[in-house]
Coordinates of C-alpha atoms in Angstrom, one line a residue:
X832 CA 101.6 165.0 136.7
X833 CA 103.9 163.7 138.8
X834 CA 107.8 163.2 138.0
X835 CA 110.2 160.5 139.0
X836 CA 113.7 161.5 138.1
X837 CA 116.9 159.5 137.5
X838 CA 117.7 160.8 141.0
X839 CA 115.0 159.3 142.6
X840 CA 115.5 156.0 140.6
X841 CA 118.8 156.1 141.9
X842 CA 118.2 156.7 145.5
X843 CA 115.8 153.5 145.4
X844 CA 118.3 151.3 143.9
X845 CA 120.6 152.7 146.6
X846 CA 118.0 151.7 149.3
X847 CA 117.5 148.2 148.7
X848 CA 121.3 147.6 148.8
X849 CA 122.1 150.0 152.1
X850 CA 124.4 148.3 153.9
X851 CA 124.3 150.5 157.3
X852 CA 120.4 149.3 158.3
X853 CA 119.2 145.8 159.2
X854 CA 118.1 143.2 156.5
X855 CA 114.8 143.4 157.7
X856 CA 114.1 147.4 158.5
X857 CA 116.3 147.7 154.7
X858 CA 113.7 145.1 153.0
X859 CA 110.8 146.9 154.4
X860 CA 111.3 150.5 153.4
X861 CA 112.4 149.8 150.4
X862 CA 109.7 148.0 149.5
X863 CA 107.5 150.7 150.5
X864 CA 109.0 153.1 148.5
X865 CA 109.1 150.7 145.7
X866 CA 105.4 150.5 146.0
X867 CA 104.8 154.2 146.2
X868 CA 107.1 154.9 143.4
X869 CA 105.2 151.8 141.2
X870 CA 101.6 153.1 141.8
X871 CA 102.7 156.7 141.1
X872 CA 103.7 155.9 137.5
X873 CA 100.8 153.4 137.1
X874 CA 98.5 155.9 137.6
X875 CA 100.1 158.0 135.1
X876 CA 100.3 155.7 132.7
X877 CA 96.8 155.1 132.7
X878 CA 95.8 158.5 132.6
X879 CA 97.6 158.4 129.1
X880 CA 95.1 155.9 127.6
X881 CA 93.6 156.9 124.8
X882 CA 96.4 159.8 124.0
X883 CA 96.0 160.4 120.2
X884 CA 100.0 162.4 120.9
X885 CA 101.2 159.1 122.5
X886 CA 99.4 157.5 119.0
X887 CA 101.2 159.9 116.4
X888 CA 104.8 159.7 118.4
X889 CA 104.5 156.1 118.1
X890 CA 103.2 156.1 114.6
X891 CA 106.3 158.3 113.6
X892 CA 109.1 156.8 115.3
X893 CA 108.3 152.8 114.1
X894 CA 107.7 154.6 111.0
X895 CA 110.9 156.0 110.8
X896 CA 112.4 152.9 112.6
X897 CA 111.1 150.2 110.0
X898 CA 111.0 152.0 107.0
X899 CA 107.7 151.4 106.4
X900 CA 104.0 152.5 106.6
X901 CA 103.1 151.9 110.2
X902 CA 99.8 153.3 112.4
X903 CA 99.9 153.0 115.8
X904 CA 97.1 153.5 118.7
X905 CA 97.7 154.2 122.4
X906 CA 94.2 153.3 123.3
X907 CA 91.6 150.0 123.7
X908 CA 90.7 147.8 126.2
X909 CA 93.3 145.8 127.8
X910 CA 93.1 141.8 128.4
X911 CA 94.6 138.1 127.1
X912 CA 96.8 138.1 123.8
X913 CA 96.9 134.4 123.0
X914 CA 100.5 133.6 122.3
X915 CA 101.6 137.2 123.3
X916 CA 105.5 137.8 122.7
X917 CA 106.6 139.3 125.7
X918 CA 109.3 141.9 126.8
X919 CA 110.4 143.0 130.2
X920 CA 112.8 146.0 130.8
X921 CA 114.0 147.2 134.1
X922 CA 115.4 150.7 135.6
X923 CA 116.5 150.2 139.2
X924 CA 113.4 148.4 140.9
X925 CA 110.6 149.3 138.3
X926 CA 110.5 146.7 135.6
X927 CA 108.5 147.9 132.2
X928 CA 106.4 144.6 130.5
X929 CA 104.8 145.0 127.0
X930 CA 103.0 142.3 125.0
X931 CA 102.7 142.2 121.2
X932 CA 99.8 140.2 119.4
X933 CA 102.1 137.1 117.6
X934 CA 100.5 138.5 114.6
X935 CA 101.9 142.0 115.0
X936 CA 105.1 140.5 116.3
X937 CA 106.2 138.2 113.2
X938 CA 105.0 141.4 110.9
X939 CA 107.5 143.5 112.6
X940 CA 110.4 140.7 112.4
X941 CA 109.8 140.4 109.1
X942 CA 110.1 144.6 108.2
X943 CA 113.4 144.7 110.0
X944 CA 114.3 141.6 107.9
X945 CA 113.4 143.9 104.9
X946 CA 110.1 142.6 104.3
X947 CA 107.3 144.0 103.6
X948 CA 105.8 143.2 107.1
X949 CA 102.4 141.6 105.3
X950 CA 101.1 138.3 106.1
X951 CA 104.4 137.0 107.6
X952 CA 105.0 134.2 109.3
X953 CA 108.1 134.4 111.3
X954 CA 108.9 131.9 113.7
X955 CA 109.6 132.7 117.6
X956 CA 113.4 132.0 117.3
X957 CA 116.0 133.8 118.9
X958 CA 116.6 136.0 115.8
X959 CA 113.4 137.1 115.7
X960 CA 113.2 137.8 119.4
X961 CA 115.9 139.9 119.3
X962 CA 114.2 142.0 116.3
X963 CA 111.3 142.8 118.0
X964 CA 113.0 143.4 121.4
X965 CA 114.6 146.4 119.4
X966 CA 110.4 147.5 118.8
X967 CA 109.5 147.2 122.5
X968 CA 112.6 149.5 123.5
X969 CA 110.9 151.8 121.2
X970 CA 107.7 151.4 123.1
X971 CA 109.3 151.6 126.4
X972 CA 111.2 155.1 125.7
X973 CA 108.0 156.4 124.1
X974 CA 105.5 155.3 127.3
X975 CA 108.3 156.2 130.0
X976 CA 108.6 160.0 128.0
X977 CA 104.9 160.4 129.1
X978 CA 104.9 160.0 132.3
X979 CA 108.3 161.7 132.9
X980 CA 110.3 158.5 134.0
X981 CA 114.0 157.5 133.0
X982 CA 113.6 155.2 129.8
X983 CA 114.4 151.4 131.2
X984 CA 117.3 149.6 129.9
X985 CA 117.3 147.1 127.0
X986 CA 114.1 145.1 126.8
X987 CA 114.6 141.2 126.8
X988 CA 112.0 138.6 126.1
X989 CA 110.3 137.0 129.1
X990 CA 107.7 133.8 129.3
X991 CA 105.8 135.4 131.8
X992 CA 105.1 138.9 132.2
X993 CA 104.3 140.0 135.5
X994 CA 100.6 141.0 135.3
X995 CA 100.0 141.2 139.2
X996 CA 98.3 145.0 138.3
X997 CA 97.4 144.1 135.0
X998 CA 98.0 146.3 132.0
X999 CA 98.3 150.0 132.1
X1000 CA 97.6 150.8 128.6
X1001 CA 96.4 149.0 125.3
X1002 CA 96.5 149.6 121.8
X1003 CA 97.0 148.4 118.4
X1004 CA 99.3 148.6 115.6
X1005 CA 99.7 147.8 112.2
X1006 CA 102.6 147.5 109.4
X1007 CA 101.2 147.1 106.2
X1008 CA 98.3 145.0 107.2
X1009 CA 95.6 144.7 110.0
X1010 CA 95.9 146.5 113.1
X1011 CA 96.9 143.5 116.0
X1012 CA 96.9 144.5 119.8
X1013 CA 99.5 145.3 121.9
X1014 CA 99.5 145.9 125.8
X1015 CA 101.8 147.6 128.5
X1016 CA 102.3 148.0 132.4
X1017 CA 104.6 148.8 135.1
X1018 CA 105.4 146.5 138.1
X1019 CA 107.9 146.6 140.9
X1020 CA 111.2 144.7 140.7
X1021 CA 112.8 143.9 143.9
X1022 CA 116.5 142.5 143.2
X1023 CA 117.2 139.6 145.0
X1024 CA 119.2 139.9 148.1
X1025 CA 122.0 137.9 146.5
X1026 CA 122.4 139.0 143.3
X1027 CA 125.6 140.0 142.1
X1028 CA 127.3 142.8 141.5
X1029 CA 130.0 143.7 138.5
X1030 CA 131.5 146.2 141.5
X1031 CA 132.2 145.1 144.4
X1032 CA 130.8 147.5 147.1
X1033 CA 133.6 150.2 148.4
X1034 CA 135.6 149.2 151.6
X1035 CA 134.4 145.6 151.1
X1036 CA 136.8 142.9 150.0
X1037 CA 135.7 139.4 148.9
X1038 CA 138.2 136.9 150.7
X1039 CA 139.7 135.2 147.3
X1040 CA 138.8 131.7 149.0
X1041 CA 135.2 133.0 150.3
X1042 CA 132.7 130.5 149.6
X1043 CA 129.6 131.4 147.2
X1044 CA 126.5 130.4 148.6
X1045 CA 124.3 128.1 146.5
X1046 CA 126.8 127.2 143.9
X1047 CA 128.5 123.9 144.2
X1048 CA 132.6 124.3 143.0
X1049 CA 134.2 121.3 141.0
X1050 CA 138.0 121.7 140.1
X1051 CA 137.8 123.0 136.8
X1052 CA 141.2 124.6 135.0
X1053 CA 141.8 127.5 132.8
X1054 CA 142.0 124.7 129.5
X1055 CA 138.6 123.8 130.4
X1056 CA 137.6 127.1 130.3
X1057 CA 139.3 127.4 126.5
X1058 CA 137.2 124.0 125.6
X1059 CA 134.0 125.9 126.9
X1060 CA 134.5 128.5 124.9
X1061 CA 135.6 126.8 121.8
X1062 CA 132.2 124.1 122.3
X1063 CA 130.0 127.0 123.1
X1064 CA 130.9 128.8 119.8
X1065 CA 131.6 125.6 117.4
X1066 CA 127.6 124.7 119.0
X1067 CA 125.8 127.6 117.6
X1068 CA 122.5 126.5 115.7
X1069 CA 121.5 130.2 114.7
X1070 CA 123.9 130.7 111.6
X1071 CA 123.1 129.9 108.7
X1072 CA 126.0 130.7 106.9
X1073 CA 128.3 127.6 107.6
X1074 CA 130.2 126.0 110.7
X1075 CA 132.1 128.0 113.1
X1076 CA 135.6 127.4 113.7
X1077 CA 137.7 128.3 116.2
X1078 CA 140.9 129.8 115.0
X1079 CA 142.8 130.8 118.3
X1080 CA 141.9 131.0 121.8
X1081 CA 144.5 131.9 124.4
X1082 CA 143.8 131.4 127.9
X1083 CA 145.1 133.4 130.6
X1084 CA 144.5 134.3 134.6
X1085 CA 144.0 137.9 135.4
X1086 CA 144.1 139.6 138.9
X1087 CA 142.8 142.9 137.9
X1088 CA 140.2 142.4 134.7
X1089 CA 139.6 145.4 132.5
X1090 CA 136.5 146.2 130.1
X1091 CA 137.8 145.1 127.0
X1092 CA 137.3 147.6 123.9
X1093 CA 134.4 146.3 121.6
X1094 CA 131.5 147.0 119.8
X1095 CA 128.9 144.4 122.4
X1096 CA 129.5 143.6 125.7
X1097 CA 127.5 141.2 127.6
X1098 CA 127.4 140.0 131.4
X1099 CA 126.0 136.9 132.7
X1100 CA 125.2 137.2 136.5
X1101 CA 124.9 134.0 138.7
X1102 CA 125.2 133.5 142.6
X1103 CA 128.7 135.2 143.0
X1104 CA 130.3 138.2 142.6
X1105 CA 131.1 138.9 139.0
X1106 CA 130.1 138.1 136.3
X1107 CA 130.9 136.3 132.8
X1108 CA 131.7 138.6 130.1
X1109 CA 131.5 138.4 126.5
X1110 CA 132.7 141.4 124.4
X1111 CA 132.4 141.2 120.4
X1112 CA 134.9 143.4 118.6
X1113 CA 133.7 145.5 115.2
X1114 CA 134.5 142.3 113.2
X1115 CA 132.5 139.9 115.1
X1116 CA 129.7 141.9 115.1
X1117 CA 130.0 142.7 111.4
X1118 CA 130.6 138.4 111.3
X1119 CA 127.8 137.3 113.3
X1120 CA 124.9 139.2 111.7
X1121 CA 126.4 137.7 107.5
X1122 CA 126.0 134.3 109.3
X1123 CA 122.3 135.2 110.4
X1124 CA 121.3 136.7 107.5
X1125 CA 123.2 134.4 105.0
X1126 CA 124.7 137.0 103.0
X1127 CA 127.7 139.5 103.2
X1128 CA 126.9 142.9 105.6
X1129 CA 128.9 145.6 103.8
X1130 CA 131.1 147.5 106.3
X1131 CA 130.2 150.7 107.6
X1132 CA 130.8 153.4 109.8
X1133 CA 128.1 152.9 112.4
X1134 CA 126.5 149.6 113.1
X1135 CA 122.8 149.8 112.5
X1136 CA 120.1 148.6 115.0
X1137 CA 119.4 145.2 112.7
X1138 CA 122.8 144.5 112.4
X1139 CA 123.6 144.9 116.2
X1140 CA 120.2 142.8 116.9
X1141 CA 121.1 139.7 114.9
X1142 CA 125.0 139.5 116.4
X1143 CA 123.8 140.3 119.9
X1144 CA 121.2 137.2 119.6
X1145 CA 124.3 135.4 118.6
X1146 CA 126.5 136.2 121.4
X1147 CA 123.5 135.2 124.1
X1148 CA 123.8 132.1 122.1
X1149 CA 127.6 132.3 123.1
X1150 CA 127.3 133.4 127.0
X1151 CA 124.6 131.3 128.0
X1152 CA 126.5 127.7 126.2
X1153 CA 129.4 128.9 128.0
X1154 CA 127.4 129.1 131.2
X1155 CA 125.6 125.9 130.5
X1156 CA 129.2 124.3 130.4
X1157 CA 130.3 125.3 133.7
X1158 CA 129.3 122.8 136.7
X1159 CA 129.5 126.1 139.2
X1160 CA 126.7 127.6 138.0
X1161 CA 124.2 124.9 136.5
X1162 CA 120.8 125.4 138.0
X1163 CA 122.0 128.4 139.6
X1164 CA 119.6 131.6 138.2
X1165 CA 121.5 133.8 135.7
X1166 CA 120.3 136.9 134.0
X1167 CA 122.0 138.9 130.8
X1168 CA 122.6 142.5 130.7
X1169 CA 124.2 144.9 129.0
X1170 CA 127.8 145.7 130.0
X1171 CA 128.6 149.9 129.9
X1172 CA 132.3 150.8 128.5
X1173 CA 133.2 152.3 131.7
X1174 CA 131.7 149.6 134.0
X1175 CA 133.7 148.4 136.7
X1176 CA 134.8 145.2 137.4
X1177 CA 134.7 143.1 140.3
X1178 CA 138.2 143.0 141.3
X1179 CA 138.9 139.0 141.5
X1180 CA 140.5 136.5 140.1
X1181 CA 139.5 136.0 136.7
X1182 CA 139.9 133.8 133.6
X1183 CA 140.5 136.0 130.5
X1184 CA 140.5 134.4 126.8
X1185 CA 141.1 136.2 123.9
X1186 CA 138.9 134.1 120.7
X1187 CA 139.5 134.4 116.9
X1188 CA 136.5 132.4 115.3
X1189 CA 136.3 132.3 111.6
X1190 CA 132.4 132.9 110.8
X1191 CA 131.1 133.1 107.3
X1192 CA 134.3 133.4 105.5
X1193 CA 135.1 136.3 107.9
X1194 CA 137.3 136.3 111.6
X1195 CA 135.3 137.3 114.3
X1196 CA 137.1 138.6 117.3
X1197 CA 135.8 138.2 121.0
X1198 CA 137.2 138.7 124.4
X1199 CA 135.9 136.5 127.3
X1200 CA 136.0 137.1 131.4
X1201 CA 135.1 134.1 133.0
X1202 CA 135.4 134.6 137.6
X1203 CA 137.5 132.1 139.2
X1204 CA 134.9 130.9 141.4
X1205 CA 132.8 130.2 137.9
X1206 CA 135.9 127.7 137.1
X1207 CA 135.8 126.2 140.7
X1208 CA 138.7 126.5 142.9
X1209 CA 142.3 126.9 141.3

């Protein structure tokens, strides 16, 4: 069976953004690579259907994951879920998809929740998203251990998976009730030429006054930035354990940003380079997932999974209404990742904010990085 290593992952994420061959001859062989590298661990996959060792290392680790009795089967015939909830998940430029039958879906929101996982009907809400987006990371290490490829990163919820080569492998699961399908395949990701990057590439400086292309700039100032914040985190529909208020926000400029220490970082990508972080300290984390759940989260030493789920839906909450409040970016495409500890910054001009909320009774601390192109021109 053939391998593809983190090495050779790697070396095609390095190919589509050579800088010493032309646009064109660059776009071409990368994309044949892509392609080579796609179909290799397509055919893998699908050599894996009906694996009754893919079923019972699936079976065990939802099982051990939920809590709960859970069978699952790597095998069936592949085709339309009706209301499928979708998950993508990408590792350089292959992108993992899986679909889950609604069904099988609200059942597994509803274990994490502490449910039983029987007859539930759980809504398609952020929250829940999140939940089950923990599940298909589950799925995605277990199918990517199979056919010896790198596990992809975090999965997030798409509308549309790509099915240009259709599913790879099928199967169903079941948590305390009937068995409901579930479906999986691999397609190729090309990044677009444009997108940003939290580096900047070595030996290449962006002029502080270089224009971004696509992106329209309005005068915006570091006190708007604060009332973005403040209206992005006051707006949040998902608690349900009381308003959010902001207790202090203090708004500075930066020339050299730093990952700040916390528990959650995110990154919001647009048109330009850099990106808009949000990082959630310990507290804010802790904060976030008593307003979801509408109770008091006892401290502890290590965050679980549900607990981390339930803030992080939260904080998209918080990136994306900051986003949706800056007039640089509107209508410009943006994509959330997550944001390593030892990540690199690019090194510009930036809008820092350090945020106390008070969220359920409890302060939440936050630290936000907002570009200076984001804010328009200073």
């Amino acid at each position: 069976m053939s391998r593809i290593s983190d090495d050779e992952i790697q070396r095609l994420a390095t190919a589509l953004e050579a800088q010493d061959a032309s646009p064109r001859t660059r776009g071409r062989d990368a994309t044949e690579t892509q392609r080579a590298a796609v179909a290799r661990l397509q055919a893998d996959l699908s050599q894996r259907a009906g694996d009754e060792a893919l079923g019972r290392a699936l079976t065990q680790t939802l099982a051990a994951y939920l809590n709960r009795p859970v069978r699952a089967v790597a095998g069936g015939a592949a085709g339309t879920i009706p209301g499928a909830w979708r998950y993508a998940a990408e590792r350089g430029p292959v992108q993992w998809w899986i679909e889950f039958d609604p069904a099988l879906a609200a059942s597994l929101a509803d274990a994490m929740l502490g449910g039983a996982g029987v007859n539930a009907r759980s809504g398609a809400g952020r929250r829940a998203r999140a939940l089950v987006g923990k599940v298909a990371d589950l799925f995605f290490k277990a199918l990517s251990s199979v056919v010896d490829a790198p596990a992809p990163h975090p999965a997030v919820w798409t509308e549309s998976a790509p099915h240009s080569a259709g599913a790879k492998i099928a199967g169903r699961c079941v948590v305390n009730a009937e068995p409901f399908a579930w479906q999986a395949g691999i397609a190729a990701f090309l990044e677009p030429a444009r997108e940003p990057a939290l580096e900047t590439a070595p030996g290449v400086a962006r002029p502080a006054n270089a224009p971004v292309p696509t992106v329209k700039r309005e005068a915006v100032g570091s006190s708007d930035i604060g009332k973005a914040i403040a209206e992005a985190c006051t707006g949040l529909t998902s608690l349900s354990g009381g308003l959010v208020t902001v207790a202090h926000c203090a708004v500075t400029e930066v020339d050299a940003p730093e990952v700040p220490e916390s528990a959650i970082r995110l990154a919001l990508t647009t048109g330009g380079t850099g990106a808009l972080i949000v990082c959630a300290q310990r507290d804010a984390v802790i904060a976030f997932a008593s307003g979801a759940s509408g109770g008091k989260i006892p401290e502890s030493d290590e965050i679980g999974s549900v607990v981390g789920a339930a803030a992080e839906a939260i904080l998209r909450d918080i990136i994306h209404g900051i986003a949706s409040r800056l007039s640089a970016v509107a209508g410009v495409p943006q994509r959330t990742v997550y944001l390593a500890a030892d990540a690199q910054l690019a090194r510009t001009r930036h809008i820092a904010a350090a945020v106390t909320l008070h969220v359920a009774g409890s302060d939440a601390n936050l630290r936000v990085l907002v570009p200076r192109w984001m804010a328009g021109s200073a």
